[in-house]
Amino acid sequence: MHMFRAIADVLRQIGGAIATVVTLPFRALARLFGGASQTTRGRA
């Protein structure tokens, strides 16, 4: 039982790391486009 729990914890940590790595580029793109849209709105 302890072995399964340890494996589940490891898989959960790996899943979390993969999720953060996958979402980081999208967050950066959203921040870039968000900032660009805000700057264009201020100029126009």
Protein backbone atom coordinates (compact mmCIF):
# COMPACT_ATOMS: atom_id res chain seq x y z
CA MET A 1 0.00 0.00 0.00
CA HIS A 2 2.81 2.41 0.81
CA MET A 3 4.46 1.69 -2.54
CA PHE A 4 1.32 2.60 -4.47
CA ARG A 5 0.98 5.80 -2.47
CA ALA A 6 4.60 6.75 -3.21
CA ILE A 7 4.13 6.04 -6.91
CA ALA A 8 0.95 8.12 -6.93
CA ASP A 9 2.77 11.02 -5.27
CA VAL A 10 5.60 10.86 -7.81
CA LEU A 11 3.16 10.75 -10.73
CA ARG A 12 1.25 13.67 -9.24
CA GLN A 13 4.44 15.74 -8.93
CA ILE A 14 5.46 14.88 -12.50
CA GLY A 15 1.99 15.82 -13.75
CA GLY A 16 2.16 19.14 -11.94
CA ALA A 17 5.59 19.90 -13.40
CA ILE A 18 4.40 19.05 -16.90
CA ALA A 19 1.31 21.21 -16.43
CA THR A 20 3.39 24.22 -15.35
CA VAL A 21 5.84 23.76 -18.25
CA VAL A 22 2.97 23.51 -20.75
CA THR A 23 1.04 26.51 -19.40
CA LEU A 24 4.06 28.81 -19.06
CA PRO A 25 4.40 29.64 -22.80
CA PHE A 26 0.67 30.28 -23.08
CA ARG A 27 0.80 32.60 -20.05
CA ALA A 28 3.72 34.48 -21.62
CA LEU A 29 1.85 34.81 -24.92
CA ALA A 30 -1.29 35.99 -23.13
CA ARG A 31 0.75 38.56 -21.21
CA LEU A 32 2.43 39.76 -24.42
CA PHE A 33 -0.84 40.08 -26.34
CA GLY A 34 -2.58 41.61 -23.32
CA GLY A 35 0.12 44.26 -22.96
CA ALA A 36 0.09 44.96 -26.71
CA SER A 37 -3.69 45.40 -26.75
CA GLN A 38 -3.50 47.74 -23.75
CA THR A 39 -0.77 49.88 -25.35
CA THR A 40 -2.65 50.08 -28.67
CA ARG A 41 -5.80 51.13 -26.85
CA GLY A 42 -3.93 53.92 -25.08
CA ARG A 43 -2.48 55.26 -28.35
CA ALA A 44 -5.78 55.16 -30.23
